[in-house]
Amino acid sequence: MGDLVIRIAWPGREEAGPDSGLTREWLVTNGLGGYASGTLSGIITRRYHGYLTSALPTPYGRMMMFNDLVERVQLPDGDFAQLGGEERAGAPLNLYGAHYLSEFRLDAGVPVWRYELGHITIEKRLVLPHGQNSVYINYRLLSGDDAVRITLRPSLHFRPHESPVSVDLDPSYVLMVAEDRYEVALPNLPPLRFLLYGSKAALTIDKIRVQEILYRIEERRGYPARGDLWSPGYFHAELRKDADTTLVASTEPWETMRALGPVEALASEPERRERLNQRNAGDRGTAAELMFAADQFIITPGGRLQDVARARAVGDEVRSVIAGYHWFTDWGRDTMISFEGLTLCTGRYQEAAWILRTFLHYVKDGLIPNLFPEGKNEGLYHTADATLWFFHAINRYTEVTQDRSVVRLALPKLVEIIDWHMKGTRFGIGVDPGDGLLKQGAEGYALTWMDAKVEDWVVTPRRGKAVEINALWYNALSLLGCWLEEAGRSEESARIGAAAQKARESFNARFWYEQGQYLYDVVDGPEGDDSACRPNQLLAISLEHPVLDSRRWDAVVQTARNKLLTPVGLRTLSPDHKDYKSAYDGDLRSRDAAYHQGTVWAWLIGPFIDAWLKVNPREAKSAGEFLDGFEPHLREACVGSISEVFDAEPPYTPRGCVAQAWSVAEVLRCWLRCHTRGKQDPPLPSVMAR
């Protein structure tokens, strides 16, 4: 695993820029939805930055439990060096430890900082054991003849991780000490527990309030940006070459914390990642980096305890997909679009089946949930496309694994879904009996993936018959018709096939925009047909069953290439449109006004490459060149992952979530298709045996 390293040079060393420590971030996840995250410099700039956000059972959801850690080293001559940094409102920015930091790297996905303080070199490493709400922060003395004293001051503000940093600091924090165990508690919340491993380890209690921390990204995004933290005191230990220091913080029971010592914890994550990588023939380079990034999004949603009980009763486990870090939960649409890249391309076939069966349980009125709100058990269903992507995901699972058990289990529900769409279901989703096309729209809702909404303002409502919704509709009908025929239900298959044929004929008659040589984005909308040039039309070509007549594929792909393609994905609107916005920045209203009005989305590179290869089937190498911009991006923003969105013009600044599931999934899927493998992988014997 030693060659699976992403190295970041630092200011004054090689090519790193002067703001690398603030604009680049790191992210570590725990397989439950919990995470640790921050800037490379150690300065917290987001409300989501901290050393432990625990994924707690309903009704808590994800809670910020361990916000900051001030690290100081007392050198042999008595001087102090601060490794991290902090920014106070009204005070000059001081990067502190950035002056000593010589290297940041991801070592098989594990973040490592190296500090050089004269002849002394200290390495810091951080691990979140998989499946636990715990963090291990290890310090190792690499060079220097004498021992040094290290002090670690944790600062806390227990709150839901999405709550503003300005939420009042509760005055009733209690510190409990029993021998070497330290526990910080608030009424009605799980406690945060600390252990310190090291030579002459101890805690000095002083209980101070750290005032007016400034969160500069929150300020830029128009959110409350100043808040206080509370510290119980500071830990200290003697750091020697033969004696590491490790601080452990956890919301797990003491027995769990004690069961995994620092040596085992630090070894566990590289070992787990090595096993993940071996599923994929030991991929190296960009493919392996993307597979490690993909691993961060697949979670066991432990908060929904009834899901766990139901699944285990039939021999399953619950799995879902976090749509993006830091603020998204698990979303149905994002899960289904990400499904192939995150699970099938990484050999996680069993977990893929668990995801599909988990969502199958939630089908209601012909829909799967759009999202599961933080700390809730019930999903929200306001989506017109997530359910149609569900058909696509089931098909990809079946084709890649050759395991037909999921489609057999799902078939009654899939027929029910189509019937609900035929007669009409929630939010105005239903088939127009006149032309067989699927319409959608309800006042106050954005039901397609272009779902930006600010208070009562739906930025891109797209009410009517949207192009990608009908591409997905035709694909779902065609897939279901095949599955019914395989099941010997020929009469039902014929009925579904007739609906598919009617939709296809109507689509090709209604959606072609002759003047622009591309497809309308919406037809039969409140204001007529919308000729905005958007990437949604690519799904009419890219899916398993393309609804668009093949003689028009080349024109659509060339238009998308000329007007929408960038090095990091596709613009959501052509620059020649009056509503085009080139930058996604500012407060919430400004950002959402640009979210789907030009802003580049990385995930759209997937449908583009699929469509490109249908037009140019022997051009896999050329298609791979469309992915070249993502390699340098793995060294910026969130190191080792891919951002949600980018500005629509150079330098294509990364924006939005720093790590997005469908961005990683679609780039990985296409990377493997174009660079290293064919479209499908061989099935696992354990899956075939089901």
XYZ file of C-alpha atoms in Angstrom:
690
model
C 0.000 0.000 0.000
C 3.011 2.281 0.304
C 2.699 3.524 -3.279
C -0.930 4.578 -2.797
C 0.031 7.995 -1.510
C -1.164 11.465 -2.440
C 1.475 14.006 -1.406
C 0.839 17.722 -1.073
C 3.798 20.071 -1.124
C 3.696 22.999 1.270
C 4.329 26.778 0.922
C 8.000 27.351 0.419
C 8.444 23.740 -0.687
C 8.171 22.846 -4.348
C 5.073 24.201 -6.097
C 2.436 24.655 -3.384
C 0.549 27.948 -3.332
C 0.419 30.301 -0.352
C -3.188 29.481 0.515
C -2.912 25.683 0.302
C -3.490 25.255 4.003
C -6.867 27.005 3.965
C -8.345 26.049 0.607
C -7.454 22.364 0.740
C -9.302 20.054 3.103
C -9.130 16.502 4.344
C -11.954 14.085 5.117
C -12.047 10.775 6.983
C -15.275 8.788 7.403
C -16.334 5.890 9.611
C -18.852 3.886 7.552
C -21.772 5.124 9.662
C -22.143 8.608 8.195
C -19.829 10.112 10.824
C -16.615 11.831 9.872
C -13.650 14.005 10.788
C -12.636 16.885 8.557
C -10.629 20.078 8.449
C -8.164 22.178 6.513
C -4.620 21.044 5.932
C -3.376 23.948 8.071
C -5.486 22.897 11.067
C -7.636 26.039 11.034
C -11.360 25.268 11.144
C -13.206 27.265 8.488
C -16.553 25.416 8.271
C -19.178 24.523 10.851
C -18.533 20.920 9.779
C -14.827 20.932 10.569
C -13.850 18.897 13.583
C -12.119 15.772 14.779
C -15.281 13.773 15.428
C -18.793 14.127 14.090
C -20.561 11.071 15.490
C -23.431 9.364 13.666
C -25.805 8.758 16.548
C -29.137 6.912 16.628
C -32.407 8.724 15.992
C -33.367 11.320 17.121
C -29.823 12.725 17.408
C -28.467 12.173 13.914
C -24.949 13.377 13.240
C -23.551 15.428 16.099
C -20.423 17.544 16.204
C -18.734 16.276 19.363
C -15.048 17.204 19.082
C -14.519 20.510 17.291
C -10.900 21.530 17.570
C -7.539 20.549 18.970
C -4.727 22.974 19.751
C -1.395 21.130 19.661
C 1.761 22.597 21.190
C 5.222 21.119 21.474
C 7.696 22.210 24.142
C 11.155 21.972 22.621
C 14.298 20.999 24.562
C 15.339 24.667 24.821
C 12.031 25.529 26.498
C 10.400 27.253 23.521
C 6.892 26.268 22.390
C 5.779 25.523 18.828
C 2.084 25.357 17.939
C 1.332 22.767 15.275
C -2.230 23.694 14.430
C -3.872 27.068 13.990
C -6.961 29.019 14.863
C -8.656 32.153 13.639
C -10.338 34.563 16.027
C -12.809 37.204 14.914
C -11.126 40.600 14.685
C -7.614 39.176 15.061
C -4.963 38.683 12.382
C -4.842 35.241 10.815
C -1.975 33.197 12.206
C -1.282 29.898 10.500
C 0.975 28.759 13.361
C 1.806 25.185 12.454
C 1.807 25.866 8.717
C 5.257 27.338 9.310
C 6.462 23.939 10.535
C 4.463 21.676 8.224
C 6.713 20.101 5.596
C 4.258 17.647 4.075
C 0.666 16.529 4.071
C -0.198 13.211 2.514
C -2.961 10.674 2.211
C -1.410 7.282 2.851
C -3.966 4.851 1.384
C -6.578 7.417 2.376
C -5.240 8.011 5.906
C -4.225 11.674 6.517
C -0.673 12.256 7.721
C 0.995 15.564 8.647
C 4.785 15.915 8.983
C 6.167 18.823 11.014
C 9.799 19.882 11.075
C 10.878 21.965 14.068
C 14.596 22.419 13.560
C 16.225 19.039 14.095
C 12.965 17.596 15.462
C 10.466 15.885 13.127
C 6.988 14.909 14.319
C 4.403 12.976 12.340
C 0.683 13.147 13.075
C -1.729 10.491 11.808
C -5.520 10.283 12.159
C -7.758 7.209 11.926
C -11.495 6.642 12.401
C -11.989 2.886 12.937
C -14.635 1.596 10.563
C -18.051 1.166 12.156
C -17.201 3.187 15.277
C -17.783 6.754 16.399
C -14.176 7.086 17.527
C -11.099 9.001 16.433
C -7.449 8.117 17.096
C -4.928 10.963 16.727
C -1.375 9.664 16.881
C 1.868 11.627 17.272
C 5.239 10.063 16.557
C 8.710 11.503 17.040
C 10.711 10.651 13.912
C 13.926 12.546 14.612
C 15.516 14.384 17.484
C 17.673 13.008 20.250
C 15.676 14.296 23.198
C 12.121 13.773 24.358
C 9.693 16.631 23.806
C 6.607 17.571 25.752
C 3.381 17.682 23.744
C 0.166 19.327 24.978
C -3.233 18.785 23.371
C -6.159 21.069 24.192
C -9.524 19.763 22.915
C -12.293 22.328 22.374
C -15.937 21.303 22.218
C -19.416 22.467 21.292
C -21.873 19.560 21.176
C -24.450 20.366 18.486
C -26.123 18.841 15.417
C -23.424 19.108 12.787
C -25.514 21.333 10.506
C -26.457 23.766 13.303
C -24.998 27.277 13.083
C -21.765 27.864 14.966
C -23.501 30.769 16.701
C -25.792 28.450 18.685
C -25.353 29.304 22.369
C -22.740 27.289 24.172
C -24.434 25.234 26.886
C -23.058 26.275 30.307
C -23.629 22.875 31.900
C -20.738 20.812 30.503
C -19.512 18.360 33.132
C -16.075 16.720 33.201
C -15.845 13.374 34.980
C -12.478 11.757 35.726
C -11.828 8.171 36.819
C -8.174 7.167 36.806
C -7.102 7.516 33.142
C -10.628 7.898 31.769
C -12.083 11.309 31.026
C -15.694 11.954 30.116
C -17.424 15.193 29.059
C -21.202 15.197 29.296
C -24.272 17.335 28.777
C -27.798 16.423 29.883
C -29.739 14.318 27.345
C -26.748 13.693 25.080
C -24.269 10.822 24.835
C -20.972 11.740 26.524
C -17.663 12.233 24.764
C -14.973 10.010 26.225
C -11.208 10.542 26.087
C -8.216 8.275 26.584
C -4.609 9.418 26.316
C -1.895 6.868 25.578
C 1.708 7.925 26.085
C 4.607 8.359 28.454
C 3.764 10.432 31.559
C 0.284 11.102 30.159
C -2.038 13.323 32.196
C -4.752 15.962 32.027
C -4.528 19.440 33.516
C -8.039 20.745 34.201
C -8.725 24.448 33.740
C -12.173 24.597 31.987
C -11.936 27.634 29.747
C -14.175 29.223 27.136
C -12.534 29.815 23.748
C -14.283 32.885 22.397
C -15.099 34.225 18.957
C -13.728 31.554 16.654
C -14.173 32.750 13.060
C -15.369 30.277 10.416
C -14.387 32.023 7.205
C -16.171 29.757 4.720
C -19.434 30.057 6.649
C -18.990 33.830 6.496
C -18.438 33.726 2.743
C -21.513 31.549 2.258
C -23.710 33.939 4.195
C -24.179 31.887 7.369
C -23.431 32.739 11.027
C -19.656 32.602 11.243
C -18.636 33.260 14.855
C -18.974 30.968 17.814
C -17.466 29.904 21.121
C -16.000 26.582 22.201
C -15.443 25.044 25.629
C -12.317 23.231 26.759
C -12.096 20.996 29.838
C -8.311 21.406 30.035
C -5.254 20.154 28.213
C -3.655 16.741 27.913
C 0.097 16.405 28.018
C 2.628 13.620 27.526
C 6.269 13.021 26.814
C 6.901 12.219 23.171
C 9.910 9.996 22.486
C 11.101 7.865 19.598
C 10.161 4.772 21.558
C 6.886 6.191 22.943
C 4.149 7.588 20.714
C 1.336 9.733 22.069
C -2.229 8.923 20.979
C -5.382 10.801 21.933
C -8.603 8.820 21.533
C -12.026 10.469 21.574
C -15.248 8.504 21.226
C -18.966 8.341 21.882
C -18.711 4.543 22.058
C -18.870 2.664 25.397
C -15.655 2.363 27.370
C -15.466 -1.361 26.575
C -15.354 -0.603 22.847
C -12.702 2.063 23.293
C -10.526 -0.235 25.389
C -10.895 -3.127 22.949
C -8.899 -1.352 20.243
C -5.565 0.071 21.318
C -3.630 2.643 19.285
C -1.423 0.082 17.519
C -4.425 -1.996 16.427
C -6.450 1.070 15.462
C -3.682 2.576 13.354
C -3.150 -0.743 11.588
C -6.836 -1.544 11.074
C -7.682 1.048 8.462
C -4.738 0.372 6.103
C -5.502 -3.343 6.407
C -9.188 -2.782 5.580
C -8.301 -0.613 2.602
C -5.805 -3.177 1.346
C -8.616 -5.743 1.314
C -10.838 -3.290 -0.565
C -8.111 -2.746 -3.109
C -7.449 -6.449 -3.577
C -11.055 -6.877 -4.708
C -10.035 -4.831 -7.712
C -6.870 -6.670 -8.725
C -4.726 -4.324 -6.677
C -5.420 -1.224 -8.767
C -2.940 1.592 -8.327
C -2.822 5.234 -9.257
C -5.960 7.215 -10.024
C -8.232 4.169 -10.074
C -7.187 3.188 -6.530
C -7.489 6.772 -5.288
C -11.041 6.932 -6.631
C -11.900 3.585 -5.048
C -10.760 4.843 -1.660
C -12.864 7.960 -2.223
C -15.855 5.793 -3.155
C -15.558 3.883 0.110
C -16.374 7.039 2.096
C -19.954 7.206 0.862
C -21.209 3.665 1.548
C -22.634 3.579 5.062
C -24.583 1.509 7.521
C -27.298 3.964 8.633
C -27.295 2.795 12.225
C -29.743 5.460 13.342
C -32.674 3.760 11.605
C -32.831 0.861 14.034
C -35.977 -0.698 12.557
C -34.185 -0.981 9.205
C -31.360 -2.867 10.878
C -33.740 -5.226 12.686
C -35.797 -5.932 9.565
C -32.773 -6.562 7.364
C -30.988 -8.829 9.811
C -34.158 -10.884 10.271
C -33.821 -12.031 6.659
C -30.035 -12.348 6.686
C -29.253 -8.947 5.172
C -27.474 -5.840 6.377
C -28.592 -2.268 5.805
C -26.535 -0.134 3.467
C -27.129 3.282 2.010
C -25.150 6.076 0.374
C -24.298 9.486 1.800
C -24.871 11.855 -1.119
C -22.092 14.233 -0.130
C -19.956 15.542 2.683
C -20.463 17.447 4.720
C -24.164 18.246 4.807
C -26.066 15.713 2.701
C -27.745 12.628 4.136
C -28.635 9.549 2.077
C -30.647 10.515 -0.990
C -32.498 8.079 -3.246
C -31.604 9.787 -6.512
C -27.934 10.168 -5.636
C -27.768 6.582 -4.415
C -29.133 5.172 -7.664
C -26.981 7.352 -9.922
C -23.892 6.538 -7.807
C -24.785 2.881 -7.458
C -22.717 1.347 -10.234
C -19.572 3.361 -9.577
C -19.599 2.954 -5.802
C -20.504 -0.722 -5.587
C -20.243 -2.651 -8.848
C -17.033 -1.004 -10.029
C -15.445 -1.682 -6.644
C -16.498 -5.321 -6.317
C -18.909 -4.659 -3.461
C -21.643 -6.828 -4.926
C -23.180 -8.026 -1.696
C -23.495 -4.482 -0.399
C -25.005 -3.494 -3.739
C -27.763 -6.042 -3.221
C -28.324 -4.807 0.329
C -28.746 -1.230 -0.932
C -31.339 -2.267 -3.499
C -33.292 -4.362 -1.017
C -33.169 -1.559 1.558
C -34.744 0.921 -0.862
C -37.232 -1.664 -2.111
C -38.774 -1.662 1.346
C -39.427 2.071 1.125
C -41.461 2.078 -2.100
C -44.647 4.022 -1.426
C -47.278 5.136 -3.955
C -44.903 4.103 -6.716
C -41.954 6.176 -5.479
C -38.733 5.625 -3.573
C -37.647 8.328 -1.117
C -35.827 11.379 -2.349
C -33.979 11.660 0.955
C -33.892 10.643 4.594
C -33.752 13.777 6.768
C -31.125 13.957 9.499
C -32.223 12.132 12.647
C -35.505 10.862 11.121
C -36.817 7.396 10.325
C -39.177 8.303 7.487
C -38.109 9.392 4.019
C -39.387 12.278 1.897
C -40.722 11.347 -1.536
C -40.644 14.564 -3.568
C -38.770 13.278 -6.623
C -39.805 12.385 -10.159
C -36.618 10.617 -11.197
C -35.136 8.681 -8.255
C -37.571 5.796 -8.758
C -36.761 5.557 -12.473
C -33.035 5.509 -11.658
C -33.897 2.567 -9.358
C -34.729 0.504 -12.464
C -31.381 1.466 -13.965
C -29.525 0.417 -10.795
C -31.280 -2.954 -10.627
C -30.425 -3.575 -14.266
C -26.746 -2.729 -13.800
C -26.572 -5.024 -10.761
C -28.213 -7.861 -12.683
C -26.028 -7.449 -15.756
C -22.732 -7.160 -13.880
C -23.284 -9.921 -11.302
C -25.605 -12.201 -13.293
C -27.469 -12.586 -10.003
C -31.170 -12.426 -10.817
C -32.470 -12.796 -7.266
C -32.880 -9.047 -6.758
C -34.913 -8.504 -9.906
C -37.092 -11.527 -9.061
C -37.712 -10.163 -5.571
C -38.365 -6.653 -6.866
C -40.580 -7.542 -9.830
C -43.972 -7.146 -8.089
C -42.919 -3.765 -6.717
C -41.574 -2.670 -10.094
C -44.886 -3.484 -11.776
C -46.638 -1.579 -9.003
C -44.343 1.415 -9.587
C -45.168 1.525 -13.302
C -48.895 1.185 -12.613
C -48.749 4.094 -10.158
C -47.028 6.204 -12.795
C -49.589 5.187 -15.406
C -52.542 6.281 -13.290
C -50.755 9.166 -11.588
C -49.147 9.485 -8.185
C -47.957 12.269 -5.884
C -46.672 15.671 -6.977
C -48.390 15.573 -10.360
C -46.243 12.658 -11.528
C -48.140 10.657 -14.108
C -48.455 9.607 -17.728
C -50.294 11.794 -20.205
C -52.681 9.264 -21.803
C -52.619 11.269 -25.015
C -48.962 10.741 -25.863
C -47.666 8.277 -23.243
C -45.066 10.730 -21.953
C -44.441 11.249 -18.259
C -45.302 14.632 -16.823
C -44.470 16.001 -13.402
C -44.845 19.160 -11.371
C -46.388 20.489 -8.204
C -46.456 24.042 -6.927
C -43.535 24.764 -4.631
C -41.520 21.658 -5.571
C -38.505 20.972 -7.767
C -38.911 17.290 -8.589
C -36.069 16.672 -11.023
C -32.384 16.522 -10.145
C -32.240 20.258 -10.891
C -33.864 20.815 -7.526
C -32.629 24.198 -6.254
C -35.185 25.908 -4.040
C -34.849 28.979 -1.806
C -37.794 29.391 0.550
C -40.768 29.647 -1.863
C -38.648 30.231 -4.956
C -38.190 27.146 -7.128
C -35.237 28.137 -9.285
C -35.623 25.539 -12.040
C -39.136 24.057 -11.649
C -39.058 22.298 -15.065
C -42.744 21.440 -14.727
C -44.199 19.516 -17.627
C -42.505 16.713 -19.550
C -38.777 16.891 -18.841
C -36.371 15.315 -21.300
C -34.375 13.115 -18.889
C -37.511 12.038 -16.998
C -38.938 10.645 -20.224
C -35.630 9.072 -21.206
C -35.616 7.328 -17.824
C -39.308 6.450 -18.203
C -38.760 4.738 -21.547
C -35.714 2.924 -20.172
C -37.680 1.700 -17.140
C -40.551 0.464 -19.326
C -38.161 -1.339 -21.650
C -36.318 -3.004 -18.769
C -39.513 -4.078 -17.063
C -40.855 -5.509 -20.309
C -37.744 -7.684 -20.638
C -37.884 -8.827 -17.020
C -41.563 -9.759 -17.320
C -40.852 -11.735 -20.488
C -38.062 -13.604 -18.687
C -40.515 -14.400 -15.894
C -42.947 -15.914 -18.378
C -45.454 -13.078 -17.998
C -45.792 -12.384 -21.714
C -49.165 -10.644 -21.576
C -47.938 -8.090 -19.041
C -44.718 -7.699 -20.979
C -46.666 -6.867 -24.107
C -48.686 -4.245 -22.229
C -45.532 -2.585 -20.922
C -43.888 -2.862 -24.329
C -46.795 -1.050 -25.961
C -46.473 1.776 -23.432
C -42.758 1.996 -24.161
C -43.339 2.152 -27.908
C -45.933 4.901 -27.546
C -43.592 6.930 -25.331
C -40.715 6.493 -27.796
C -42.742 7.629 -30.791
C -44.051 10.663 -28.904
C -40.609 11.521 -27.568
C -39.033 11.628 -31.010
C -41.952 13.633 -32.390
C -42.019 16.176 -29.546
C -38.494 16.694 -28.190
C -36.401 17.373 -31.282
C -35.523 21.077 -31.517
C -34.714 21.472 -35.182
C -33.408 25.024 -34.988
C -30.755 24.149 -32.405
C -30.117 20.550 -33.530
C -30.603 19.255 -30.001
C -33.465 18.314 -27.661
C -35.925 20.513 -25.843
C -35.327 20.419 -22.105
C -39.044 20.420 -21.266
C -42.135 20.203 -23.440
C -45.690 21.118 -22.474
C -44.494 23.307 -19.639
C -46.550 26.166 -18.160
C -44.885 28.503 -20.677
C -44.706 26.058 -23.559
C -41.631 24.168 -24.748
C -38.274 25.093 -23.228
C -35.397 25.121 -25.708
C -32.657 25.734 -23.110
C -29.609 23.663 -24.033
C -28.889 21.499 -21.004
C -27.026 18.230 -20.363
C -30.214 16.386 -19.371
C -30.781 15.445 -23.022
C -27.759 13.116 -22.961
C -29.770 10.525 -21.028
C -31.879 10.042 -24.156
C -28.747 8.384 -25.613
C -26.679 7.126 -22.678
C -29.091 4.731 -20.975
C -29.377 1.002 -21.680
C -32.445 1.614 -23.836
C -31.970 4.981 -25.564
C -35.256 6.665 -26.412
C -33.817 9.017 -29.047
C -33.624 7.887 -32.666
C -29.980 7.035 -33.383
C -29.775 9.308 -36.447
C -29.876 12.281 -34.065
C -27.314 11.069 -31.545
C -24.294 12.673 -33.150
C -25.878 16.133 -33.308
C -26.841 16.031 -29.627
C -23.406 14.803 -28.501
C -21.588 17.417 -30.580
C -23.807 20.179 -29.195
C -23.098 19.029 -25.662
C -19.382 18.892 -26.378
C -19.305 22.360 -27.933
C -21.528 24.176 -25.437
C -21.451 22.280 -22.164
C -18.272 20.208 -21.762
C -15.494 21.428 -19.432
C -12.420 19.631 -18.004
C -14.363 18.788 -14.814
C -17.838 17.909 -16.034
C -20.668 19.571 -17.908
C -22.281 22.963 -17.557
C -25.927 22.832 -16.635
C -26.848 25.525 -19.140
C -25.326 26.776 -22.355
C -23.379 30.055 -21.999
C -25.485 31.647 -24.752
C -28.650 31.439 -22.632
C -29.906 34.622 -20.977
C -30.067 32.940 -17.539
C -26.513 31.581 -17.641
C -24.454 32.120 -14.476
C -20.712 31.569 -14.648
C -19.929 31.455 -10.904
C -21.427 29.539 -7.995
C -20.591 31.646 -4.946
C -21.967 34.097 -2.394
C -24.926 33.636 -0.075
C -27.538 30.881 -0.393
C -29.802 32.779 -2.767
C -26.922 33.714 -5.067
C -25.604 30.165 -5.095
C -28.928 28.519 -5.757
C -29.637 30.975 -8.565
C -26.541 29.544 -10.287
C -26.799 25.916 -9.103
C -28.320 24.615 -12.349
C -27.951 27.684 -14.525
C -24.454 27.101 -15.797
C -22.628 25.631 -12.805
C -20.582 22.553 -13.767
C -21.505 19.188 -12.251
C -18.866 16.471 -12.256
C -21.316 13.549 -12.367
C -22.596 14.590 -15.781
C -19.335 13.436 -17.346
C -20.744 9.899 -17.001
C -23.778 10.296 -19.299
C -21.644 12.354 -21.683
C -18.982 9.652 -22.046
C -21.624 6.918 -22.376
C -23.326 8.904 -25.136
C -19.976 9.732 -26.783
C -19.044 6.049 -26.898
C -22.363 5.111 -28.461
C -21.615 7.545 -31.264
C -17.883 6.678 -31.327
C -17.687 3.056 -30.099
C -13.978 2.653 -30.960
C -12.890 5.868 -29.255
C -12.411 4.745 -25.632
C -8.988 6.380 -25.498
C -10.393 9.696 -26.717
C -13.252 9.395 -24.233
C -10.723 8.880 -21.455
C -9.194 12.246 -22.252
C -12.429 13.907 -21.119
C -11.485 12.750 -17.601
C -8.006 14.286 -17.539
C -9.089 17.322 -15.529
C -10.054 15.198 -12.551
C -6.525 13.943 -11.817
C -5.182 17.329 -10.670
C -8.465 17.966 -8.868
C -7.698 15.020 -6.557
C -4.913 17.217 -5.138
C -7.084 20.290 -4.504
C -10.287 21.093 -2.573
C -10.875 17.876 -0.556
C -7.644 15.993 -1.181
C -8.397 12.555 -2.596
C -12.021 13.198 -3.518
C -14.128 15.074 -6.093
C -16.243 18.136 -5.404
C -19.937 18.452 -6.063
C -19.784 21.398 -8.504
C -17.405 23.852 -10.181
C -17.665 27.340 -11.582
C -18.624 27.313 -15.243
C -15.598 29.254 -16.504
C -11.827 28.930 -15.957
C -10.252 28.271 -13.532
C -13.329 26.110 -12.770
C -13.115 26.731 -9.020
C -14.447 23.779 -6.961
C -17.615 24.588 -5.013
C -20.406 22.962 -3.023
C -19.787 19.750 -1.117
C -16.090 18.964 -1.003
C -16.742 15.244 -1.586
C -19.770 14.140 -3.626
C -20.867 10.540 -4.155
C -22.048 10.737 -7.742
C -19.043 12.833 -8.754
C -16.659 10.150 -7.520
C -18.847 7.281 -8.739
C -19.268 8.469 -12.303
C -15.643 9.486 -12.746
C -14.512 6.123 -11.355
C -16.948 4.185 -13.540
C -15.833 5.995 -16.671
C -12.158 5.842 -15.707
C -12.310 2.062 -15.461
C -14.271 1.816 -18.674
C -11.888 4.000 -20.647
C -8.525 3.244 -19.064
C -8.306 -0.104 -17.350
C -11.224 -2.451 -17.907
C -14.283 -3.219 -19.901
C -17.704 -2.002 -18.916
C -18.474 -5.058 -16.804
C -16.508 -7.023 -14.249
C -16.794 -10.776 -13.730
C -19.247 -11.784 -11.023
C -18.196 -12.944 -7.605
C -18.896 -16.639 -6.936
C -20.609 -15.758 -3.650
C -23.101 -13.643 -5.546
C -23.700 -16.275 -8.200
C -24.460 -18.793 -5.473
C -27.357 -16.797 -4.074
